[in-house]
PDB file of C-alpha atoms in Angstrom:
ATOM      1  CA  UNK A  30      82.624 105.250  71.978  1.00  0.00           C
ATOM      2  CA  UNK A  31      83.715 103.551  69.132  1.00  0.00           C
ATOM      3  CA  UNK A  32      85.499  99.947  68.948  1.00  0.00           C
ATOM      4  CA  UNK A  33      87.677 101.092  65.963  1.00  0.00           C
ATOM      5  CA  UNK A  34      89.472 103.566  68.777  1.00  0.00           C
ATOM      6  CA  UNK A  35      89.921 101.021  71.110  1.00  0.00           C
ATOM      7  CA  UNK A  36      91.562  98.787  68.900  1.00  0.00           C
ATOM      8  CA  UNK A  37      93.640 101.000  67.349  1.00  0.00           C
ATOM      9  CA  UNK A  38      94.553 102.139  71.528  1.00  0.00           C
ATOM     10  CA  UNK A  39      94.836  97.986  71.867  1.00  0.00           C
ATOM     11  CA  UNK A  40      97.146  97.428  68.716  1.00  0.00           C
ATOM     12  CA  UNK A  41      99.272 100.957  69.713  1.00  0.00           C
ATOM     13  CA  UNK A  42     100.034  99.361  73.169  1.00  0.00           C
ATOM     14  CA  UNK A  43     100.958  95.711  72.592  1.00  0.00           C
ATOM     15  CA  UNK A  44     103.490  96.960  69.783  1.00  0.00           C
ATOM     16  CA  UNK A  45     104.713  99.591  72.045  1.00  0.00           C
ATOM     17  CA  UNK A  46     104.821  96.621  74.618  1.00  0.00           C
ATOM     18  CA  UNK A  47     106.264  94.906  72.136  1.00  0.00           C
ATOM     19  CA  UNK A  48     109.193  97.031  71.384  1.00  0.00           C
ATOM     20  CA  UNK A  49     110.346  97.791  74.843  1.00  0.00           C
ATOM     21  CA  UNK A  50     112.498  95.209  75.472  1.00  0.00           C
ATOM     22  CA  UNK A  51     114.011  95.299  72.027  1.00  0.00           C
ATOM     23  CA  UNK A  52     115.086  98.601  72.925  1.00  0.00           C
ATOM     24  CA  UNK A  53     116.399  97.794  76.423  1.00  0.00           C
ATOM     25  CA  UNK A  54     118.960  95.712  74.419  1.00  0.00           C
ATOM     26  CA  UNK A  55     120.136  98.076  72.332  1.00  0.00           C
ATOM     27  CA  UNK A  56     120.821 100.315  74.473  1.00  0.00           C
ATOM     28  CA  UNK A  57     118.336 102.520  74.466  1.00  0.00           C
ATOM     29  CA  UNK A  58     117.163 102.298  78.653  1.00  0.00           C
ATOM     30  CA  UNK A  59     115.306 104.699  78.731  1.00  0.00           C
ATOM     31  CA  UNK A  60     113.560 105.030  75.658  1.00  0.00           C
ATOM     32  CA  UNK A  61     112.801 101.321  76.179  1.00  0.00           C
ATOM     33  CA  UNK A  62     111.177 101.558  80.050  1.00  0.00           C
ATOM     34  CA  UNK A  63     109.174 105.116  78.289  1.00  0.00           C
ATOM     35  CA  UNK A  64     108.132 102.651  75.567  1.00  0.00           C
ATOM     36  CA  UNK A  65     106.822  99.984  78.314  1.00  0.00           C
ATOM     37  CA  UNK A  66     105.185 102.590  80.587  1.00  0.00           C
ATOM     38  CA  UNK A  67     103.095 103.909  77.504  1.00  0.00           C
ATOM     39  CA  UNK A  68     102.650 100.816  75.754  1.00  0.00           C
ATOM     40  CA  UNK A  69     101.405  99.146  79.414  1.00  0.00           C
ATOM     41  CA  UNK A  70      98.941 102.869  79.750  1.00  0.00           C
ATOM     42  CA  UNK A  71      97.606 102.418  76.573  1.00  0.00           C
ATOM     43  CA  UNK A  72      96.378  99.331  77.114  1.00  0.00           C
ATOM     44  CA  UNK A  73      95.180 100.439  80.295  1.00  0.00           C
ATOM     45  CA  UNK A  74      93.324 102.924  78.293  1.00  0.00           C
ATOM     46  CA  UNK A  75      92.074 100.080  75.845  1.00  0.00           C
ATOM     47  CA  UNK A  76      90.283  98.019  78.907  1.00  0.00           C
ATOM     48  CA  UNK A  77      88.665 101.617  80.124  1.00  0.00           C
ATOM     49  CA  UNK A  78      87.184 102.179  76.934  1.00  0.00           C
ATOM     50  CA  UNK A  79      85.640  98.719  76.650  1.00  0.00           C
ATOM     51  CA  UNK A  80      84.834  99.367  80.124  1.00  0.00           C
ATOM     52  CA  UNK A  81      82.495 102.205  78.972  1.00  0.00           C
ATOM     53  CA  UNK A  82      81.375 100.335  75.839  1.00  0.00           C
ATOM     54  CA  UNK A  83      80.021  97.547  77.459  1.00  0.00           C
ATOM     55  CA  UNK A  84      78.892  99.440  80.137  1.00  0.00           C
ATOM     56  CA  UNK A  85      80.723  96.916  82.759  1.00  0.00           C
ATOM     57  CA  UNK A  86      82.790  99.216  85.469  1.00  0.00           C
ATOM     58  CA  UNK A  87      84.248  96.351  86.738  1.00  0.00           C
ATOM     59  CA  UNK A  88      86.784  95.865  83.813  1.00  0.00           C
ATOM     60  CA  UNK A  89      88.190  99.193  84.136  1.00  0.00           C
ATOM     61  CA  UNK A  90      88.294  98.195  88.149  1.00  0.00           C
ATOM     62  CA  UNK A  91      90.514  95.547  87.686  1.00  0.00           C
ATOM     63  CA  UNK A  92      92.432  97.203  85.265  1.00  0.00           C
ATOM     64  CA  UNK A  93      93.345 100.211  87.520  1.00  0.00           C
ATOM     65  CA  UNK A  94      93.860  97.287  90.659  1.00  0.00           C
ATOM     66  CA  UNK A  95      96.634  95.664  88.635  1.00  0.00           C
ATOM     67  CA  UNK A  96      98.118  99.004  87.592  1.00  0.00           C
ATOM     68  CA  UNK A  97      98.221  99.875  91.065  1.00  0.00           C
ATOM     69  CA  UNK A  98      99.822  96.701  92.175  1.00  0.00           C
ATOM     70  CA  UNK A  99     102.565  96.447  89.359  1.00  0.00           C
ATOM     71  CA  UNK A 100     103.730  99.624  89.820  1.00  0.00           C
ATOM     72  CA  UNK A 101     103.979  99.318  93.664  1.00  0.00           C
ATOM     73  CA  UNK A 102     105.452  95.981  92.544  1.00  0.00           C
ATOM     74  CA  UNK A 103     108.216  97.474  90.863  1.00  0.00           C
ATOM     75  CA  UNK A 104     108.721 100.624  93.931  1.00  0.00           C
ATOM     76  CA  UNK A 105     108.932  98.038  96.018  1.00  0.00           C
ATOM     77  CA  UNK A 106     111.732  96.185  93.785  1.00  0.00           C
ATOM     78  CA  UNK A 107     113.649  99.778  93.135  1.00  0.00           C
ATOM     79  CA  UNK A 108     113.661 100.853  96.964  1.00  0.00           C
ATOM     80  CA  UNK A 109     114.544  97.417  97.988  1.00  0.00           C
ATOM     81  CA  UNK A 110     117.492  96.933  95.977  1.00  0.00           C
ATOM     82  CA  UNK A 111     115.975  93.653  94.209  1.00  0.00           C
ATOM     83  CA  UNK A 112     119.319  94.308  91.415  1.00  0.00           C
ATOM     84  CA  UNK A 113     121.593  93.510  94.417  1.00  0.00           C
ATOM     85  CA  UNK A 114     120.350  90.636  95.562  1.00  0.00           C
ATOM     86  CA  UNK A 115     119.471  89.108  92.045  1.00  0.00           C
ATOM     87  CA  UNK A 116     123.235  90.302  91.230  1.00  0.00           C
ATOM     88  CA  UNK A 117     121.065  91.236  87.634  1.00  0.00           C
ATOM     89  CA  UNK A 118     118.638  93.626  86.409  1.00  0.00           C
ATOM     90  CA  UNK A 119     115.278  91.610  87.250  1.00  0.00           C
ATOM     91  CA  UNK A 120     114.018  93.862  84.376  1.00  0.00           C
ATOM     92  CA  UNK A 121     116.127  92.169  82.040  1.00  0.00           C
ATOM     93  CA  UNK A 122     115.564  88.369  83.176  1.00  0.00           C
ATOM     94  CA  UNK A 123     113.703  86.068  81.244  1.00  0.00           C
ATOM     95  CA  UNK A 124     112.970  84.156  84.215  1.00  0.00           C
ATOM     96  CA  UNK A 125     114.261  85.215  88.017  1.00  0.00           C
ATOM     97  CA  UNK A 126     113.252  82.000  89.088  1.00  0.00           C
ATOM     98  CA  UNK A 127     117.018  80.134  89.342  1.00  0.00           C
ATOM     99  CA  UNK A 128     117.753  83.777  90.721  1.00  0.00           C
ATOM    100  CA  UNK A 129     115.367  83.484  92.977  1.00  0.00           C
ATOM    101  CA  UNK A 130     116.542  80.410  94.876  1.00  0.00           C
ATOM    102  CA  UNK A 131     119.907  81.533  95.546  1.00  0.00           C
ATOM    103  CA  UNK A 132     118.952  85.080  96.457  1.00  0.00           C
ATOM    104  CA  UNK A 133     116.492  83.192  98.841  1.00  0.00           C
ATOM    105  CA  UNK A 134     119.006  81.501 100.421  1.00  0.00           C
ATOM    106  CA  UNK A 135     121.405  84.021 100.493  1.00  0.00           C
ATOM    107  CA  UNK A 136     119.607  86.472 101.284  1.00  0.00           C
ATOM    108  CA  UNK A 137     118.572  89.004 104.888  1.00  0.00           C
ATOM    109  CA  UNK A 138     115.347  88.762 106.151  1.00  0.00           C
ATOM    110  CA  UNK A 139     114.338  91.983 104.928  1.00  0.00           C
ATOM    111  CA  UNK A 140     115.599  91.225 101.564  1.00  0.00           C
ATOM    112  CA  UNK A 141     113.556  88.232 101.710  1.00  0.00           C
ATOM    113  CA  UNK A 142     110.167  90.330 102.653  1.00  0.00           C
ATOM    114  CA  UNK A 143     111.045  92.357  99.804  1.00  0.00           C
ATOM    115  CA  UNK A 144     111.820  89.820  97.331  1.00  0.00           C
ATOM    116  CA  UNK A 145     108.040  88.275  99.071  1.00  0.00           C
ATOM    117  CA  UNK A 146     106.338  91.230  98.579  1.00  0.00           C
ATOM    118  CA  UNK A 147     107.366  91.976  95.111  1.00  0.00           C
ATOM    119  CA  UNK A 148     106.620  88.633  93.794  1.00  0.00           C
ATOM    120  CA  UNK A 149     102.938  88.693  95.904  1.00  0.00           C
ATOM    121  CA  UNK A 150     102.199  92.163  94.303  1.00  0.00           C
ATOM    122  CA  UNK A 151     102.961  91.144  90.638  1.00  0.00           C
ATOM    123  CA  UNK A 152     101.224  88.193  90.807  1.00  0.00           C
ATOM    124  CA  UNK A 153      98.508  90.223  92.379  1.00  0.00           C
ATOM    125  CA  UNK A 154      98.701  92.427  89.710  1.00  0.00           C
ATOM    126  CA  UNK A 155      98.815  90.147  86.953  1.00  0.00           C
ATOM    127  CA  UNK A 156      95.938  88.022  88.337  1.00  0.00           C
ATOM    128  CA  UNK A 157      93.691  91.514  88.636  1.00  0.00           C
ATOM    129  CA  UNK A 158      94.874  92.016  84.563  1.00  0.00           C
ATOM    130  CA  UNK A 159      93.755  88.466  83.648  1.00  0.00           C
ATOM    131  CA  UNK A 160      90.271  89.343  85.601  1.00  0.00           C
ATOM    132  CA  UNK A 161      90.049  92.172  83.682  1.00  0.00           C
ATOM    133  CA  UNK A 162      91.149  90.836  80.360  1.00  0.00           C
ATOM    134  CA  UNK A 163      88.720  87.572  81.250  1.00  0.00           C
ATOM    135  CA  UNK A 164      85.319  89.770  81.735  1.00  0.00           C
ATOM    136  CA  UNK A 165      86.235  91.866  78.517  1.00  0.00           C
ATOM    137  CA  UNK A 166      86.633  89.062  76.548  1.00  0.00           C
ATOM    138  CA  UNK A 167      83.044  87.943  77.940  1.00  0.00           C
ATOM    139  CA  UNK A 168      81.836  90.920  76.571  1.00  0.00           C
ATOM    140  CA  UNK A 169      82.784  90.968  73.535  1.00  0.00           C
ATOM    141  CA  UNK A 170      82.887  87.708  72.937  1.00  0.00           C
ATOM    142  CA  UNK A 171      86.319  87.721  71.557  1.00  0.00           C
ATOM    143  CA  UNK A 172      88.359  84.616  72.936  1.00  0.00           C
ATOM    144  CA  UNK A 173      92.010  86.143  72.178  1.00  0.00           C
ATOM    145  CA  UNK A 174      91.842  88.724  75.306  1.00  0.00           C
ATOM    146  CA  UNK A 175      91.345  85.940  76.969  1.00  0.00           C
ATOM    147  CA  UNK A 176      94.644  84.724  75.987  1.00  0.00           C
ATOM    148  CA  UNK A 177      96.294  87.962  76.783  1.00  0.00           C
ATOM    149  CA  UNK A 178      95.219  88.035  80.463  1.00  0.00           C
ATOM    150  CA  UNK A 179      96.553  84.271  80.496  1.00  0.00           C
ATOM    151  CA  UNK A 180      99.857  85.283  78.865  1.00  0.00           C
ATOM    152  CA  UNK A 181     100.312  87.926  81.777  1.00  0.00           C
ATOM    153  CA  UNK A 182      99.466  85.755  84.059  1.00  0.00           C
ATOM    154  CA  UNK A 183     101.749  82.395  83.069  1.00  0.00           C
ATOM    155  CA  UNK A 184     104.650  85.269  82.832  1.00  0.00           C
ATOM    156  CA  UNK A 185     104.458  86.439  85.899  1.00  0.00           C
ATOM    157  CA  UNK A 186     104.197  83.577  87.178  1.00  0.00           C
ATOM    158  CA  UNK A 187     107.633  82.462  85.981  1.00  0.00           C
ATOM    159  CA  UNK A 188     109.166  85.820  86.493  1.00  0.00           C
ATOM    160  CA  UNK A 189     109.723  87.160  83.334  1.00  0.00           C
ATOM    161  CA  UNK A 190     109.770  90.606  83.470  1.00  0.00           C
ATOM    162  CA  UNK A 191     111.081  90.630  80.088  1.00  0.00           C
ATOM    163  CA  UNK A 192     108.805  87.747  78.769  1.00  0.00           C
ATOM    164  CA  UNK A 193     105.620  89.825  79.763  1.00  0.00           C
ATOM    165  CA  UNK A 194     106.074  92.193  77.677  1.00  0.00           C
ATOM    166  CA  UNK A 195     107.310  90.915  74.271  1.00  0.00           C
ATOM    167  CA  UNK A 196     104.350  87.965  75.101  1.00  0.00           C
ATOM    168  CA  UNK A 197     101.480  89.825  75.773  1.00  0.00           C
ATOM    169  CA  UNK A 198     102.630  92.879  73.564  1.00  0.00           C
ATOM    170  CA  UNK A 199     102.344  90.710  70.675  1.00  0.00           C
ATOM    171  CA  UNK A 200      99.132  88.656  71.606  1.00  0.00           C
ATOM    172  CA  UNK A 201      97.834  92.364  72.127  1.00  0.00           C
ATOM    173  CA  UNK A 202      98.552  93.160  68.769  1.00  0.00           C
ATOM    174  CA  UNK A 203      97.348  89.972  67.324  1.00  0.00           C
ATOM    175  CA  UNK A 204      94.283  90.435  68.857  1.00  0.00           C
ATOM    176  CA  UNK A 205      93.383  93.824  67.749  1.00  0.00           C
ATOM    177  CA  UNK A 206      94.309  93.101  64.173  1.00  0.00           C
ATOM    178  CA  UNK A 207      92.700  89.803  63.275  1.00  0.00           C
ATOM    179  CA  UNK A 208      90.062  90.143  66.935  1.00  0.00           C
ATOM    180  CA  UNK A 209      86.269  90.977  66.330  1.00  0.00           C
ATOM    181  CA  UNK A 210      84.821  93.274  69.247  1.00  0.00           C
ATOM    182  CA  UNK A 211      81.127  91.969  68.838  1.00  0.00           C
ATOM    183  CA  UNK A 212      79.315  95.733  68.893  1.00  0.00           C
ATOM    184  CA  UNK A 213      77.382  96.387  72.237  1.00  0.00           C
TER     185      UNK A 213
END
């Protein structure tokens, strides 16, 4: 395994991350939420590689926990009809916070054990990326994926679905262009 690779996969998903929401606003869905899937998989991809490099299994652990729990995250959100009861894309919010409180208040009991479980699963998620991000950075003894994990987590936190991305896209990218991965 080589750490040139795995910044290169590092630097290919953040800008990818990066981009997505640029192109949800232009109009280009779908080419946007492709460009967030990959750029979010790449990373993924990034964090199993480091996983093997520094022969720790439990980054790529927590990196397949939080994929698991953002994408249930956002199943739950689609089946549950979180656009409805936002009255807005939550995909396109920089923060669903003010949402938040009124769909809280307005909302059914269901809708509120959706709008529960979706927030509990992304933070979930997040927190699992941040572990993962935290240990790698450990590793290799390079602070900035620190940051990233922090990023994802202070995001989700407030959120931002559309913050996380452009945020930790670009901290992603940052990191694997000026980072140095100390060699195992």
């Amino acid at each position: 395994m080589n750490l040139r690779i795995s910044k290169l996969e590092g630097f290919s998903g953040g800008l990818l991350l990066l981009l997505s929401p640029l192109l949800l606003y232009s109009g280009l869905a779908v080419v946007g939420l492709l460009s967030a899937i990959t750029g979010f998989a790449a990373i993924l991809i990034f964090l199993r590689t480091l996983s093997r490099v520094y022969d720790e299994p439990l980054i790529q652990f927590y990196a397949n926990l939080s994929a698991l729990l953002i994408v249930s995250c956002f199943i739950i959100a689609r089946l549950g009809g979180l656009e409805e009861v936002f009255n807005t894309p939550y995909m396109l919010g920089v923060t669903l916070i003010p949402a938040l409180i009124n769909a809280i208040t307005l909302a059914s009991i269901l809708q509120l054990i959706t709008i529960i479980t979706f927030y509990t699963l992304l933070l979930l998620g997040a927190y699992s990326l941040l572990k993962a991000f935290h240990i790698a950075s450990i590793k290799s003894r390079e602070r900035m994926l620190d940051v990233v994990g922090y990023s994802v987590l202070l995001t989700a936190i407030a959120g931002s679905t559309l913050l996380l991305p452009i945020l930790s896209g670009l901290l992603m990218t940052m990191t694997s262009i000026y980072g140095k991965l100390r060699e195992p």
